[in-house]
XYZ file of C-alpha atoms in Angstrom:
383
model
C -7.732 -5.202 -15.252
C -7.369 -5.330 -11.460
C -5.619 -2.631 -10.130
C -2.458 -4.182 -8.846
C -2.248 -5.436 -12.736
C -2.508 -2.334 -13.786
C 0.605 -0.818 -11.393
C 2.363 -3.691 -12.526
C 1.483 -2.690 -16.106
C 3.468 0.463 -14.955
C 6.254 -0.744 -13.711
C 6.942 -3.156 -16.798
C 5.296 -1.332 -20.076
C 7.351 1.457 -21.528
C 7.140 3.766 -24.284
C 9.290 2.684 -27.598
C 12.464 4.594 -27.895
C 13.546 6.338 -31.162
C 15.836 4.110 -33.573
C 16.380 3.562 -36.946
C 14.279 0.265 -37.147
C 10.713 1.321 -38.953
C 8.011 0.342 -36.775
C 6.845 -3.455 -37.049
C 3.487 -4.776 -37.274
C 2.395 -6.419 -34.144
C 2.764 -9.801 -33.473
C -0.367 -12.280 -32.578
C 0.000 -14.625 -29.721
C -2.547 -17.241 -30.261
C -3.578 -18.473 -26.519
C -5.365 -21.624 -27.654
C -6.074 -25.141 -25.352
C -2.649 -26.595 -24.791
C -0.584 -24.050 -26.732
C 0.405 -20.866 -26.118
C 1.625 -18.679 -29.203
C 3.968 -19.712 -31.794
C 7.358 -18.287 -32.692
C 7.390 -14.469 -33.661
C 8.305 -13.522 -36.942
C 10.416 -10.481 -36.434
C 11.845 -10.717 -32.728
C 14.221 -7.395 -32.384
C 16.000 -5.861 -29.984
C 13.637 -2.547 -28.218
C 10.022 -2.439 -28.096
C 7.744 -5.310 -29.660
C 4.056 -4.903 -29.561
C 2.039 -8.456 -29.036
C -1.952 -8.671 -29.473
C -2.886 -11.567 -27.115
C -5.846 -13.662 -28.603
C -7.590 -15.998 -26.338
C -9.129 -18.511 -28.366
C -9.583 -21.143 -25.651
C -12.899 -21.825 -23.820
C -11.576 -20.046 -20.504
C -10.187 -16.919 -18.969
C -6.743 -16.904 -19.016
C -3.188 -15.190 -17.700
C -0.103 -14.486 -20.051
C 3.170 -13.850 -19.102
C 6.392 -12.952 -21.119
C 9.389 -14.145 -19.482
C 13.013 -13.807 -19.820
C 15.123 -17.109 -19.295
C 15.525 -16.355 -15.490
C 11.787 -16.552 -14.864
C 11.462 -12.789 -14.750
C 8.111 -11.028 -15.904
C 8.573 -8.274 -18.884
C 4.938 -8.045 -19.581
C 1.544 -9.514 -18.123
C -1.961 -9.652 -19.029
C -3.995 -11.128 -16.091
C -8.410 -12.097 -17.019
C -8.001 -12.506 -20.420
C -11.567 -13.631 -21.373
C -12.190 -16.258 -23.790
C -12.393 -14.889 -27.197
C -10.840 -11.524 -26.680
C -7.956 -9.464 -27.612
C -5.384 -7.688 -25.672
C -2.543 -5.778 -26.594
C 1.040 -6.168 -24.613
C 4.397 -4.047 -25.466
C 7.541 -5.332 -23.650
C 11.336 -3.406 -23.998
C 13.321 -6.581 -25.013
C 16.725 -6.659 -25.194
C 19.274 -9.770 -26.203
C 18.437 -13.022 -24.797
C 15.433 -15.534 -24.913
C 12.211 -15.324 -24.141
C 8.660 -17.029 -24.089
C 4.873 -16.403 -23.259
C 3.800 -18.560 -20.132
C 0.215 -19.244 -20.440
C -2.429 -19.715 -16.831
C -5.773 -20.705 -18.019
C -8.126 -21.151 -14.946
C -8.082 -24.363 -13.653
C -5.645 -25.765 -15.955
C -1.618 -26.495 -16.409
C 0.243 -24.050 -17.381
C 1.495 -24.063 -21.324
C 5.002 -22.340 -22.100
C 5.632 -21.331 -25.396
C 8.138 -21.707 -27.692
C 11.059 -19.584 -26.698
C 12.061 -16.782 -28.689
C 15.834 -15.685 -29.094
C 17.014 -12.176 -29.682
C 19.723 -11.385 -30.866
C 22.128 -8.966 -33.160
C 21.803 -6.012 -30.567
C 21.738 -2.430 -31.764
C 22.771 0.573 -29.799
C 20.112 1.545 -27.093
C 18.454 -2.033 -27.146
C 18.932 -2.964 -23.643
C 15.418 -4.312 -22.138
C 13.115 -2.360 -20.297
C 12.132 -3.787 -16.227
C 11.630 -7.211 -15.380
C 10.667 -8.872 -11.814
C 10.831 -12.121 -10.885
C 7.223 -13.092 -9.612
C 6.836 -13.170 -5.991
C 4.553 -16.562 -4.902
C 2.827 -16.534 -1.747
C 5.082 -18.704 0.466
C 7.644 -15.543 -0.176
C 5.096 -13.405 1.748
C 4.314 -15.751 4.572
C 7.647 -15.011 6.853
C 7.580 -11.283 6.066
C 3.651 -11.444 7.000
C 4.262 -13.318 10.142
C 7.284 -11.036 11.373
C 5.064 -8.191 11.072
C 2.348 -9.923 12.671
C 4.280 -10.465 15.486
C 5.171 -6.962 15.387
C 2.193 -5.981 15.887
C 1.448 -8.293 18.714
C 4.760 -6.375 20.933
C 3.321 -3.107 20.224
C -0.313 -4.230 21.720
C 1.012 -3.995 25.424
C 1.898 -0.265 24.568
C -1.282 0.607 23.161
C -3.443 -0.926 25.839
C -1.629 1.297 28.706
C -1.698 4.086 26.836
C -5.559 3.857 26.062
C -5.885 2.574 30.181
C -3.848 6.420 30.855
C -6.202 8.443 28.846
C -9.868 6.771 30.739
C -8.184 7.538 33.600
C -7.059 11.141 32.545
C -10.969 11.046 31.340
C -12.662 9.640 34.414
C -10.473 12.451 37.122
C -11.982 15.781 34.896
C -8.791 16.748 33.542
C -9.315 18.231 30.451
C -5.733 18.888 29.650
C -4.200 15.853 30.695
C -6.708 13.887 28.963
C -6.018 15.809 25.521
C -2.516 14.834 26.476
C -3.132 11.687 26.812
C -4.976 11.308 23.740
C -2.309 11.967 21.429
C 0.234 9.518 22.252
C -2.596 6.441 22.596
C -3.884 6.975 19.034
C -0.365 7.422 17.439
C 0.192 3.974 18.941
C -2.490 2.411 16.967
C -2.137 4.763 13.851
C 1.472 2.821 13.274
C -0.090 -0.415 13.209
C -1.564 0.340 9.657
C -1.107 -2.426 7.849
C -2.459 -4.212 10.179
C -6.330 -2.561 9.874
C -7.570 -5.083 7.245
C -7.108 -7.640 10.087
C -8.685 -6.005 12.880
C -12.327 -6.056 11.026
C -15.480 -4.910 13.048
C -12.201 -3.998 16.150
C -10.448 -1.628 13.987
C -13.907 0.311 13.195
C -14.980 0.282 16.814
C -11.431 1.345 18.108
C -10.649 4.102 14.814
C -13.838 4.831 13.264
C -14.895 8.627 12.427
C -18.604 9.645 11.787
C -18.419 9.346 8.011
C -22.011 7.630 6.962
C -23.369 7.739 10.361
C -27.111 8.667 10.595
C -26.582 10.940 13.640
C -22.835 12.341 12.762
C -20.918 12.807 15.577
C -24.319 12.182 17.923
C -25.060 9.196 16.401
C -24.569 6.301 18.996
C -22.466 3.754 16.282
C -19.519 6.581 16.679
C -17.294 5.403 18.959
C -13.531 4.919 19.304
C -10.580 7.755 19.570
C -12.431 9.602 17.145
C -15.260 9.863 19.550
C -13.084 11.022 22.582
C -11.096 12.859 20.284
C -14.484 14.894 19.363
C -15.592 15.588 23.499
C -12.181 16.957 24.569
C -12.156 19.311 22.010
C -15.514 20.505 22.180
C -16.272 20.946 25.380
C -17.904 17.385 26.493
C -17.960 16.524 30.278
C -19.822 14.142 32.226
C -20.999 10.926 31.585
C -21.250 10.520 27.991
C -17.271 11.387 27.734
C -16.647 8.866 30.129
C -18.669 6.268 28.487
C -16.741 6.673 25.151
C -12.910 6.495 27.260
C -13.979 3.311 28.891
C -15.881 1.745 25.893
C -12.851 2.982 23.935
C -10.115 1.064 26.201
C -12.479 -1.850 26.488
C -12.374 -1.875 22.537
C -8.775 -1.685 22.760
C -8.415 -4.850 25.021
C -10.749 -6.738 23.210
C -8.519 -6.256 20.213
C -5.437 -7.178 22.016
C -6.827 -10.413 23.418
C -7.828 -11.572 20.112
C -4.474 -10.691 18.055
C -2.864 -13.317 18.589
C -5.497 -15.479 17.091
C -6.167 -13.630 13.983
C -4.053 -13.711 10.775
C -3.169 -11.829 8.142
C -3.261 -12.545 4.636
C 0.269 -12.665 3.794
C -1.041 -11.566 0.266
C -2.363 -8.380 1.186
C 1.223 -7.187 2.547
C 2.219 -5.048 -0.452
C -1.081 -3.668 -0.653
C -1.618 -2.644 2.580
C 2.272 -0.363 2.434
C 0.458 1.652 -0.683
C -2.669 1.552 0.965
C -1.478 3.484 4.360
C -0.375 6.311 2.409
C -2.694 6.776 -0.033
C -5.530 6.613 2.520
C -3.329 9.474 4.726
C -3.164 11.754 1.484
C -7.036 11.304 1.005
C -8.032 11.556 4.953
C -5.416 13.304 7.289
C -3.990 15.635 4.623
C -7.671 16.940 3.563
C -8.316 17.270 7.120
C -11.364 14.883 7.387
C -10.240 13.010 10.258
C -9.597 16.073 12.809
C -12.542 16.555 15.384
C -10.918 18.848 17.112
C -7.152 17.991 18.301
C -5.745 19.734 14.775
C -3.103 16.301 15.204
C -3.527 15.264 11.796
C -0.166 15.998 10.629
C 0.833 14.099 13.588
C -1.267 11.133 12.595
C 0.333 11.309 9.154
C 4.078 11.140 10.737
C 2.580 7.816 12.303
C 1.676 6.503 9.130
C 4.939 6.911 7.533
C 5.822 5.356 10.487
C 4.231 2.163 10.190
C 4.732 2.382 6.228
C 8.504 2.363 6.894
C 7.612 -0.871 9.398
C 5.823 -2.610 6.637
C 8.443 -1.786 3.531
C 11.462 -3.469 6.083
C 9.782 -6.281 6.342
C 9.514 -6.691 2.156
C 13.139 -5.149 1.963
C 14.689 -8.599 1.106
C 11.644 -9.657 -2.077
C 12.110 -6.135 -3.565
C 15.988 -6.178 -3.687
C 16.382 -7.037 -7.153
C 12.818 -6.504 -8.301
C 12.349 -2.919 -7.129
C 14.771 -0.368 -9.002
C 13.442 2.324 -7.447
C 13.487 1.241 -4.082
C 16.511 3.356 -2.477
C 14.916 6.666 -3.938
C 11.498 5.490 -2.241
C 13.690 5.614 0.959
C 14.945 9.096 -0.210
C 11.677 9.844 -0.615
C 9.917 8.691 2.619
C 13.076 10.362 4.381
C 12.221 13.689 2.667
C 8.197 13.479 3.606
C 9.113 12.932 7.381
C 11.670 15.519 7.467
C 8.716 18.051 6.049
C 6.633 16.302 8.493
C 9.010 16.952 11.935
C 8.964 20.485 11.026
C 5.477 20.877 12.109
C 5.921 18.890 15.330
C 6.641 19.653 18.966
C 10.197 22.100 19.179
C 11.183 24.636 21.042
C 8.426 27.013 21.486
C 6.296 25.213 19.424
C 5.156 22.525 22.216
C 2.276 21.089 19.683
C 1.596 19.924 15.950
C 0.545 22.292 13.798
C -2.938 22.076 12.949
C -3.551 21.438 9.188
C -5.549 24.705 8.868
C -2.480 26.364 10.299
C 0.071 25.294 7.760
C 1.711 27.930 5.270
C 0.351 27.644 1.773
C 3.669 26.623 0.759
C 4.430 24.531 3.484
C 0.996 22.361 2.591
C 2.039 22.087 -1.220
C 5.119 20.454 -0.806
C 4.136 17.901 1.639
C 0.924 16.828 -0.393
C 3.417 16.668 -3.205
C 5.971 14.376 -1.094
C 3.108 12.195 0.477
C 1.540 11.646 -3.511
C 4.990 11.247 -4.779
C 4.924 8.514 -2.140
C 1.822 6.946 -3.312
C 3.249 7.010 -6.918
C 6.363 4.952 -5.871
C 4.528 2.573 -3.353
C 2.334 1.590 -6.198
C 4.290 -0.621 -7.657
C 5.533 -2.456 -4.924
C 1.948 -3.476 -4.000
C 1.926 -4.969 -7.244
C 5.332 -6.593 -7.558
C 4.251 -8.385 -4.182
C 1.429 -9.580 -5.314
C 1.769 -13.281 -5.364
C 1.492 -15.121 -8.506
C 0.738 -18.569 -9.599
C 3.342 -20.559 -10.379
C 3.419 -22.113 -13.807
């Protein structure tokens, strides 16, 4: 199953409780051309166990839906001839499979009613499915987001060439800092910037050369010379190919566009790529600013999740204590930041054992809970 499928499998599939009722066979939902399923024989309040069969011609998608349109349980590819197995938390109230074959109407099934309720039958998570014109508005608001914070970025990358070009070691590394922070927040934003976002943020991973290797540019590349002792022209080169990238990438925002689709994704994604990158250290040459890069990215997480705040109200039960929680990581963050007589980050390598621990804990914890939202905003066909 696709990933996001399989978060959403996560969000909606839970374990049976513990009742009196013995355990009941499953029930087979026959997914056949123009039909999908016929009644159950023993619908009952708690968890019901379905084997999907798909005995139509072509790959199929089947969803079990509450009155109100919301999702209990999905099963996305299901390949002609095969069997899948689907356990929903039902409790009173009707209910029917939804059936997408590709390239075909969609078939609703008969619905189901359940009734007599029993003490701790109340159903399990539902969502109602977000379709892509829901994303559109949130995509563009961000979108144009990003497009006010472009101005910023390209004066801050125009202060550190020049900070570069006069010799100034230490006013180019402190001009550094604040230019890349300005593009780390963009994050969701990377999948849209294509060959750009490589030129402007790429590190030496894969490169034949490493950090020689002439296809290493961006802030990465500058980042490397400060810190290691680089002067002359070669430093130079990278600063001004670096704001040069920059511009380039600012004059063509405003004609690029983001899949509103890949919104969702792209919240999860920030984090989980700052757990595997800037938390493991892989993406410091030299500044020790990772834990300041990962601040950004919570940053532009936050931006992101504000701009889905109105589809997950109501779909997302979790989503206050994911604010909890991404209030709790930058708190752990800040303590490792500039303060009084502490003027810089704290370089990974630097940070108490303990102090390490609990933010990879909050910053997975975070990946955990952003999981499902990248799959609750996936959009879905309609039926």
């Amino acid at each position: 199953m696709p990933r996001a499928a399989l978060a959403l499998a996560a969000v909606l599939a839970v374990a049976a409780p513990t009742t009196a009722r013995p355990p009941q066979p499953p029930t087979t939902i026959e997914i056949s051309p123009g039909a999908c399923g016929t009644p159950w024989p023993h619908p009952h309040p708690g968890t019901q166990t379905f084997v999907l069969h798909n005995t139509s011609a072509t790959a199929t998608e089947a969803r079990l839906v509450d009155r109100a349109g919301a999702v209990h349980a999905e099963a996305e590819a299901l390949a002609p001839g095969t069997h899948r197995q689907l356990r929903a938390r039902l409790g009173p109230g009707s209910y029917a499979f939804v059936c997408l074959p590709d390239d075909a109407d969609a078939v609703t099934g008969p619905t189901v009613r359940i009734t007599a309720p029993v003490r701790g039958s109340g159903g399990g998570p539902a969502a109602v499915p977000v379709r892509l014109d829901d994303l559109i508005p949130p995509a563009l608001d961000y979108q144009r987001w990003i497009g006010a914070r472009m101005d910023g970025l390209v004066t801050a990358t125009d202060a550190l060439r020049a900070a570069v070009d006069s010799g100034d070691t230490a006013a180019a590394r402190a001009a550094w800092l604040p230019a890349h922070l300005d593009y780390e927040r963009m994050g969701a934003a990377y999948g849209a910037f294509g060959d750009a976002g490589r030129a402007v943020d790429g590190t030496a991973a894969g490169l034949p050369g490493g950090v020689r290797d002439p296809g290493f540019t961006g802030f990465h590349r500058v980042e490397h010379g400060l810190w290691h002792g680089e002067h002359g022209p070669d430093l130079r080169r990278a600063a001004h190919r670096l704001a040069t990238d920059v511009r380039a990438l600012h004059a063509t925002w405003e004609q690029s566009r983001m899949d509103p689709a890949q919104l969702g994704l792209r919240a999860h994604e920030i984090l989980e790529d700052t757990l595997e990158h800037e938390l493991t250290g892989r993406t410091d040459y030299g500044s020790g600013s990772t834990l300041a890069t990962a601040r950004a990215n919570l940053d532009g997480t936050r931006a992101v999740l504000d701009r889905l705040r109105p589809l997950l109200r109501g779909r997302y039960p979790g989503l206050d204590a994911l604010d909890r929680r991404i209030a709790r990581a930058g708190a752990l963050l800040d303590r490792q930041g500039p303060r009084p007589g502490h003027p810089r980050w704290t370089p990974l390598a630097r940070l108490a054992r303990t102090d390490r621990e609990r933010l990879d804990a909050a910053v997975a914890d975070l990946v955990e809970r952003l999981a499902p939202v990248a799959a609750l905003c996936e959009p879905r066909r309609a039926p």
